[in-house]
């Protein structure tokens, strides 16, 4: 399968614990995005990488959240001191360079439940 | 900033009848618009995209959408619903960002139910 891969698919954690998610984009895509989707809502933009550079972060991304893409390939999203409000589906997407109408390809997401 | 509004949170149709999912956009310039579908436990899949080459856009699985600038709409239609069309549908606009590239702005989604 050459699509966007996310691991784990599901994560249950206790409040206050740290969690890390991984995203492997399509190999030739230099753009990588993280989104968060809560129940009944559309995905919301969190952050964007072009190669290894993190070029934009949403105000939704509090200082407990950090994302990296160390070699311009896979990316990790870490949440420190998780809170119940962090429970959501975390989606990763990648795209090739291009204009505004370039398609982004999405992974199946990591569903986080904070108990 | 650009935005999209999906006018119906839920739509129910009978199998074999037409589907209409409504989307209005707000944009200060010519938008790039998309429709994505999300089946349970599956990733978001692109149905179609508007690229300004043609106002009527054909997508996968028999879906199409018409861009109407005068109405600021980009409604999704299908002539005949199939049971496998039951899913969540998102209207999306690509917005410019401070980094000089683009990010997606999603609508709140429309859940399509297909009745046998």
PDB file of C-alpha atoms in Angstrom, chain A residues 9-10 31 33 35 37 40-45 48 50 55-56 91 98-108, chain B residues 2 29-32 34 36 38 41-44 46 49-51 90 94 97-99 101-104 106-108:
ATOM      1  CA  UNK A   9      -4.843   3.496  14.666  1.00  0.00           C
ATOM      2  CA  UNK A  10      -6.219   3.737  18.168  1.00  0.00           C
ATOM      3  CA  UNK A  31       4.126  18.581   1.956  1.00  0.00           C
ATOM      4  CA  UNK A  33      -0.298  18.291   7.170  1.00  0.00           C
ATOM      5  CA  UNK A  35      -5.510  17.864  11.203  1.00  0.00           C
ATOM      6  CA  UNK A  37     -11.314  15.938  13.851  1.00  0.00           C
ATOM      7  CA  UNK A  40     -19.596  15.722  14.368  1.00  0.00           C
ATOM      8  CA  UNK A  41     -17.112  18.235  13.008  1.00  0.00           C
ATOM      9  CA  UNK A  42     -14.949  18.575   9.963  1.00  0.00           C
ATOM     10  CA  UNK A  43     -11.182  18.257  10.289  1.00  0.00           C
ATOM     11  CA  UNK A  44      -9.359  21.350  11.581  1.00  0.00           C
ATOM     12  CA  UNK A  45      -5.873  22.329  10.464  1.00  0.00           C
ATOM     13  CA  UNK A  48       2.089  22.046   8.039  1.00  0.00           C
ATOM     14  CA  UNK A  50       7.350  21.434   3.737  1.00  0.00           C
ATOM     15  CA  UNK A  55       6.071  26.405   8.197  1.00  0.00           C
ATOM     16  CA  UNK A  56       2.771  26.979   9.930  1.00  0.00           C
ATOM     17  CA  UNK A  91      -5.407  12.947  10.627  1.00  0.00           C
ATOM     18  CA  UNK A  98       1.620  22.440  -6.733  1.00  0.00           C
ATOM     19  CA  UNK A  99      -0.994  25.174  -6.896  1.00  0.00           C
ATOM     20  CA  UNK A 100      -3.952  25.803  -4.662  1.00  0.00           C
ATOM     21  CA  UNK A 101      -5.998  22.984  -6.184  1.00  0.00           C
ATOM     22  CA  UNK A 102      -3.418  20.255  -5.543  1.00  0.00           C
ATOM     23  CA  UNK A 103      -5.025  17.188  -4.007  1.00  0.00           C
ATOM     24  CA  UNK A 104      -4.058  16.099  -0.517  1.00  0.00           C
ATOM     25  CA  UNK A 105      -4.098  12.409   0.376  1.00  0.00           C
ATOM     26  CA  UNK A 106      -5.234  11.469   3.859  1.00  0.00           C
ATOM     27  CA  UNK A 107      -4.344   8.626   6.159  1.00  0.00           C
ATOM     28  CA  UNK A 108      -6.938   6.694   8.126  1.00  0.00           C
TER      29      UNK A 108
ATOM     30  CA  UNK B   2     -12.156  31.566   3.025  1.00  0.00           C
ATOM     31  CA  UNK B  29     -11.033  35.444  -4.937  1.00  0.00           C
ATOM     32  CA  UNK B  30     -11.583  32.502  -7.248  1.00  0.00           C
ATOM     33  CA  UNK B  31     -11.673  29.505  -4.909  1.00  0.00           C
ATOM     34  CA  UNK B  32     -10.330  25.990  -5.213  1.00  0.00           C
ATOM     35  CA  UNK B  34     -13.186  19.975  -3.289  1.00  0.00           C
ATOM     36  CA  UNK B  36     -14.213  14.492   0.039  1.00  0.00           C
ATOM     37  CA  UNK B  38     -15.284   9.617   4.594  1.00  0.00           C
ATOM     38  CA  UNK B  41     -12.966   3.421   9.549  1.00  0.00           C
ATOM     39  CA  UNK B  42     -11.537   4.654   6.265  1.00  0.00           C
ATOM     40  CA  UNK B  43      -9.531   7.696   5.280  1.00  0.00           C
ATOM     41  CA  UNK B  44     -10.865  10.740   3.509  1.00  0.00           C
ATOM     42  CA  UNK B  46     -11.274  12.825  -2.896  1.00  0.00           C
ATOM     43  CA  UNK B  49     -12.230  19.139  -7.346  1.00  0.00           C
ATOM     44  CA  UNK B  50     -13.003  22.430  -9.043  1.00  0.00           C
ATOM     45  CA  UNK B  51     -10.062  23.871 -10.944  1.00  0.00           C
ATOM     46  CA  UNK B  90     -17.116  17.169   3.310  1.00  0.00           C
ATOM     47  CA  UNK B  94      -8.192  25.532  -0.185  1.00  0.00           C
ATOM     48  CA  UNK B  97      -1.766  30.649   4.494  1.00  0.00           C
ATOM     49  CA  UNK B  98       1.033  32.658   6.065  1.00  0.00           C
ATOM     50  CA  UNK B  99       3.601  30.128   4.897  1.00  0.00           C
ATOM     51  CA  UNK B 101       1.183  27.608   0.648  1.00  0.00           C
ATOM     52  CA  UNK B 102      -2.321  26.292   1.038  1.00  0.00           C
ATOM     53  CA  UNK B 103      -4.306  24.428   3.624  1.00  0.00           C
ATOM     54  CA  UNK B 104      -7.746  22.895   3.522  1.00  0.00           C
ATOM     55  CA  UNK B 106     -13.410  21.825   5.850  1.00  0.00           C
ATOM     56  CA  UNK B 107     -17.143  22.215   6.207  1.00  0.00           C
ATOM     57  CA  UNK B 108     -18.881  20.531   9.118  1.00  0.00           C
TER      58      UNK B 108
END
